[in-house]
């Protein structure tokens, strides 16, 4: 079966790319062999997986420099799922290539219009990538939602202007997401501390990845 590739992408720094990529990979790894490709020279996913004593449930590899979709698929064909953790830039080879190599692009965004304005080039790049990758699906994933505050009218307008659909499933701001990175685990491995976050990641997987 072909590897299903999900790119987690946003040129805005700190939007939650690595948090979503690593927890998504841990959730997918419960279903089938999964690899994370760390495309960020900062090496955050690799660093995450090397924290703590427990092995991370998905394999994590780093790629620096140039690569192409065909070689990527060839090299990791043993995995059912691949998650690409992109760097906070659209000017790098990595992010633009990731949009050509993936089946699904997930764009974590903070619930502030100002953050979204910083990402306005992304929808254009997705359209451009569809010339080579016609079946590319793309969704935004709201991250760091506050439990009680509703999305503002300005945010609704900004999301509509962005023109990429928003997943129903979202990630709230939760200490468990931070702790998971520090402990080198995913929210799935944190017992009751991680359960509400793991349920959010499951909802994302069930909405757009799990068949
Ligand atoms: N839902 C959340 N709840 C609480 N903290 C979060 C959440 N999502 C992300 N964070 C924290 O926000 C910070 C930035 O997240 P992360 O590193 O995943 O972003 P990034 O987009 O990968 O950043 P970069 O652009 O530098 O690669 C981290 O400290 C992370 O633990
Ligand atoms: Mg990152």
XYZ file of C-alpha atoms and ligand atoms in Angstrom:
243
model
C 0.000 0.000 0.000
C 1.316 3.485 -0.811
C 2.636 5.607 2.029
C 0.175 8.319 3.089
C 2.080 11.566 3.413
C 0.907 14.443 5.621
C 2.854 17.707 5.586
C 2.500 19.988 8.620
C 3.280 23.392 7.226
C 3.107 27.115 8.022
C 5.783 29.724 7.450
C 4.741 31.396 10.688
C 7.063 30.369 13.508
C 5.618 28.782 16.635
C 2.187 27.967 15.158
C 2.401 24.381 16.429
C 3.853 22.482 13.455
C 6.170 20.268 15.482
C 3.565 19.749 18.227
C 0.974 18.617 15.697
C 3.446 16.591 13.595
C 4.810 14.584 16.525
C 1.487 13.858 18.217
C -0.159 13.050 14.896
C 2.674 10.618 14.129
C 2.262 8.973 17.542
C -1.454 8.532 16.889
C -0.848 7.135 13.410
C 1.848 4.801 14.783
C -0.862 3.118 16.881
C -2.457 2.111 13.594
C 0.513 1.336 11.298
C 4.274 1.969 10.963
C 4.886 5.717 10.852
C 7.899 7.922 10.157
C 8.336 11.639 10.854
C 10.664 13.481 8.513
C 12.130 16.519 10.221
C 12.658 19.022 7.396
C 13.550 21.846 9.765
C 17.272 22.548 10.201
C 16.385 23.478 13.817
C 15.864 19.727 14.290
C 13.025 20.089 16.806
C 11.320 16.756 16.092
C 14.591 14.892 16.258
C 15.370 16.639 19.536
C 11.895 15.793 20.872
C 12.296 12.093 20.066
C 15.687 11.990 21.786
C 14.366 13.463 25.075
C 13.545 11.200 28.004
C 14.027 7.477 28.327
C 11.036 5.953 26.534
C 11.433 5.393 22.777
C 9.210 7.656 20.696
C 6.441 5.554 19.061
C 7.220 6.764 15.520
C 10.582 6.712 13.766
C 12.043 10.223 13.335
C 14.566 11.057 10.595
C 16.023 14.382 9.555
C 16.623 15.482 5.965
C 18.753 18.516 5.183
C 19.481 19.774 1.703
C 17.685 18.961 -1.501
C 15.453 15.939 -2.111
C 12.601 14.973 -4.380
C 9.229 13.343 -3.800
C 10.071 10.193 -5.735
C 13.206 9.428 -3.694
C 11.398 10.229 -0.457
C 8.607 7.739 -1.258
C 11.171 5.162 -2.373
C 13.304 5.461 0.771
C 10.412 5.207 3.218
C 8.064 2.847 1.390
C 8.149 0.449 4.372
C 6.034 2.958 6.315
C 2.272 3.302 5.959
C 2.281 6.898 7.207
C 4.784 9.710 6.803
C 4.541 13.079 8.530
C 6.648 15.973 7.256
C 7.534 18.576 9.902
C 8.283 21.717 7.863
C 10.501 24.670 8.809
C 8.988 28.119 9.491
C 9.728 29.383 5.983
C 8.257 29.131 2.511
C 11.497 30.206 0.930
C 13.224 26.939 1.661
C 13.323 24.014 -0.719
C 11.805 21.898 2.077
C 8.365 23.496 2.416
C 7.688 23.927 -1.302
C 8.855 20.377 -1.995
C 6.735 19.054 0.899
C 3.593 20.470 -0.783
C 4.507 18.469 -3.873
C 5.291 15.257 -1.979
C 2.227 15.068 0.295
C -1.357 13.852 0.003
C -2.521 16.144 2.781
C -1.246 19.493 4.094
C -2.257 20.474 7.616
C -1.695 24.112 8.549
C -1.745 24.776 12.296
C -2.788 28.362 13.010
C -3.107 30.331 16.231
C -6.559 31.874 16.695
C -5.421 35.420 15.956
C -5.956 37.235 12.654
C -2.505 38.789 12.952
C -0.935 35.332 12.924
C -2.989 34.343 9.929
C -2.002 37.439 7.951
C 1.609 36.320 8.292
C 0.679 33.146 6.394
C -1.217 34.646 3.468
C 1.283 33.406 0.899
C 0.542 29.798 1.788
C -2.787 29.445 -0.097
C -1.035 30.667 -3.261
C 1.741 28.136 -2.799
C -0.854 25.387 -2.325
C -2.519 26.367 -5.602
C 0.878 26.407 -7.304
C 1.730 22.957 -5.892
C -1.575 21.564 -7.232
C -0.234 22.043 -10.768
C 2.178 19.170 -9.992
C 0.188 17.483 -7.222
C -3.427 17.630 -8.385
C -4.902 15.607 -5.501
C -3.341 17.693 -2.728
C -5.825 18.267 0.108
C -5.194 21.147 2.521
C -6.837 22.160 5.792
C -6.160 24.586 8.583
C -6.102 23.282 12.149
C -6.846 25.801 14.899
C -4.265 25.506 17.676
C -3.946 26.887 21.194
C -7.660 27.582 21.462
C -8.618 28.927 24.879
C -11.350 26.859 26.553
C -13.892 29.632 27.038
C -13.178 32.250 24.385
C -15.024 31.978 21.103
C -13.253 32.638 17.816
C -13.551 36.370 17.137
C -15.472 37.795 14.214
C -12.167 39.159 12.876
C -10.705 35.651 12.982
C -13.710 34.234 11.125
C -13.191 36.881 8.427
C -9.462 36.154 8.244
C -10.120 32.402 7.940
C -12.651 32.983 5.167
C -10.221 35.254 3.319
C -7.518 32.603 3.612
C -9.649 30.317 1.461
C -8.469 26.971 2.859
C -11.052 24.878 4.743
C -10.752 24.605 8.531
C -10.991 21.231 10.267
C -13.774 20.774 12.805
C -11.240 19.139 15.112
C -8.917 21.618 16.843
C -6.253 21.730 19.536
C -6.805 23.626 22.750
C -4.055 25.287 24.718
C -3.019 22.538 27.127
C -0.029 22.011 29.392
C 0.096 18.389 28.196
C 1.286 19.466 24.736
C 4.251 21.283 26.271
C 5.021 18.520 28.736
C 4.971 15.860 26.017
C 7.800 17.634 24.169
C 9.833 18.086 27.335
C 9.380 14.442 28.303
C 10.116 13.132 24.807
C 6.752 11.384 24.539
C 3.424 12.017 22.837
C 0.220 12.973 24.628
C -0.942 9.364 24.092
C 1.733 8.131 26.512
C 0.790 10.510 29.330
C -2.155 8.618 30.762
C -4.975 10.737 32.118
C -2.785 13.894 31.921
C -2.640 13.517 28.155
C -6.056 12.025 27.465
C -7.943 15.222 26.480
C -5.116 16.209 24.105
C -4.925 12.670 22.684
C -8.668 12.831 22.017
C -8.094 16.022 19.992
C -5.373 14.372 17.918
C -7.602 11.317 17.375
C -10.372 13.605 16.150
C -7.971 15.181 13.628
C -6.838 11.748 12.416
C -10.397 10.494 12.103
C -11.522 13.610 10.256
C -8.887 13.579 7.518
C -6.502 10.606 7.619
C -7.976 7.369 8.978
C -9.999 5.495 6.381
N -2.006 23.429 21.892
C -0.937 23.830 22.594
N -1.033 24.034 23.932
C 0.038 24.465 24.648
N 1.244 24.710 24.124
C 1.403 24.533 22.791
C 0.335 24.082 21.976
N 0.800 24.002 20.691
C 2.092 24.378 20.728
N 2.462 24.696 21.981
C 3.778 25.196 22.403
O 4.075 26.339 21.605
C 5.441 26.353 21.246
C 5.583 26.340 19.710
O 5.064 25.112 19.230
P 5.841 24.294 18.093
O 7.274 24.164 18.394
O 5.051 23.050 17.866
O 5.632 25.290 16.869
P 6.351 25.237 15.441
O 5.369 25.795 14.472
O 6.885 23.887 15.174
O 7.543 26.248 15.665
P 8.758 26.538 14.609
O 8.151 27.462 13.625
O 9.817 27.157 15.438
O 9.145 25.229 14.026
C 6.064 25.138 21.906
O 6.604 25.530 23.151
C 4.891 24.213 22.149
O 5.072 23.344 23.254
Mg 8.792 23.272 14.531
